[in-house]
Amino acid sequence: MTATQPSTLLATLGGRYYAGESVFAAEQSEIFESMWFCAARCADLANPGQFKKVQVGSESVLVVRGRDGLLRAFLNVCRHRGAQLCTEPEGHVRRNLRCPYHAWTYGLDGKLVAAPNIATLTDETGMGIDRYRYGLVPVALTEWLGYAWVCLADEPPPFTDTVIDDVTSRLGDPAAIGRYGIDGLQVGHREVYDVAANWKLIVENFMECYHCASIHPELVEVLPEFSRGLAAQYFVGHGAEFGSDIAGFTVDGSAGFGTLPGITAEQDRRYYAITVKPTVFINLVPDHIIFHRMYPMSADRTVVECDWLYTDEVVSAGRDVSRSVELFHRVNQQDFDACERTQPAMSSRAYRNGGVLVPAEHHIAAFHSWVVSRVGEAR
Ligand code: FES
Ligand SMILES: [Fe+2]
């Protein structure tokens, strides 16, 4: 948080940070390809041979479940002459990943297992070829909260000091997130939004609530304090309290599904929003979790996958989650509409020097400084 007078207007970043391909290229290498990036829900890849292709910065990455049950990630590039191994967004192979071009074939652990005439091939020393040296290029992978997080950096930053620290510094208590048991929950619903806006507009929107009263009528009904525009994320450990007549976090305030088994009385009847840099939002409510993953595709396009996670009991019993889903689905649409409305102005001369942050948005300045610290000043 920048030390400022409470009534000051602070400058935002200039429009060029949101519209230019050169800033986006710098963000790809210095942010998405350098940090831990949330790639996939592990349970979507439950069986050996299941894979998912995800865009991480400028790279295509495959997350694959091995025959040994472990999840691994690889660059989606054949070591022969570079064809993309998988072009479909997800799928299931029986034993191996086979390049369709000349049939080089890789095990689910990345090792090169077959290629036409492989036994006759030698490397530059005249030896038979090393199946690992010509195997798929591995990418670091860590599982946390039931998601596979990947990192393309040669030396990934410590997961605890980055990802987990973002969550802890928001909630103020390292044990708080664990009480929700997110890794054991099931996806009750998923929506994929293709948003015509820069990823940073989506982050900034998520960080402030100055807009809540004007665009989120259903949300402020459930969380009356949001109508005052206070950014709940600014106050460490604070969760916005449900209105006194609200039974659950649903579109009409009707009852949800009780409370998740591990949470404390203090966490009940409250909503906590967490931004995990660079591309994840976690929303905690007593009976479910709303988990957003962004995939920045270009300077003006971001795909957002949003999971609604419930206990196994709720999902396998086929209980009706529609009123619960509808609340945040509306919030998402309202937010993404606002971001799409903002994006075209990023290349307007009116926004060349940016706009301003009102006091309720001042904490966004820290996000802006962080972006500049990673990608440098844009000209
Ligand atoms: S490029 Fe993959 S086998 Fe040739
Ligand atoms: Fe919003």
Tab-separated table of N, CA and C in Angstrom, residues 123 217 226 228 238 280 323:
chain	number	residue	atom	x	y	z
A	123	ASP	N	23.952	-40.623	-31.866
A	123	ASP	CA	24.112	-39.186	-31.661
A	123	ASP	C	25.474	-38.743	-32.201
A	217	PRO	N	-25.924	-5.859	-8.303
A	217	PRO	CA	-27.070	-5.768	-7.396
A	217	PRO	C	-27.282	-7.024	-6.545
A	226	PHE	N	-20.599	-4.420	0.931
A	226	PHE	CA	-20.026	-4.134	-0.386
A	226	PHE	C	-20.674	-2.910	-1.038
A	228	ARG	N	-20.940	-0.173	0.223
A	228	ARG	CA	-20.162	1.009	0.609
A	228	ARG	C	-18.873	1.126	-0.188
A	238	HIS	N	-9.963	-9.846	6.834
A	238	HIS	CA	-11.387	-9.492	6.880
A	238	HIS	C	-12.184	-10.236	5.810
A	280	VAL	N	-4.790	-16.081	-10.561
A	280	VAL	CA	-5.788	-16.875	-9.822
A	280	VAL	C	-6.563	-15.998	-8.840
A	323	ARG	N	-28.748	-22.224	-7.881
A	323	ARG	CA	-28.883	-20.885	-7.264
A	323	ARG	C	-27.552	-20.415	-6.687
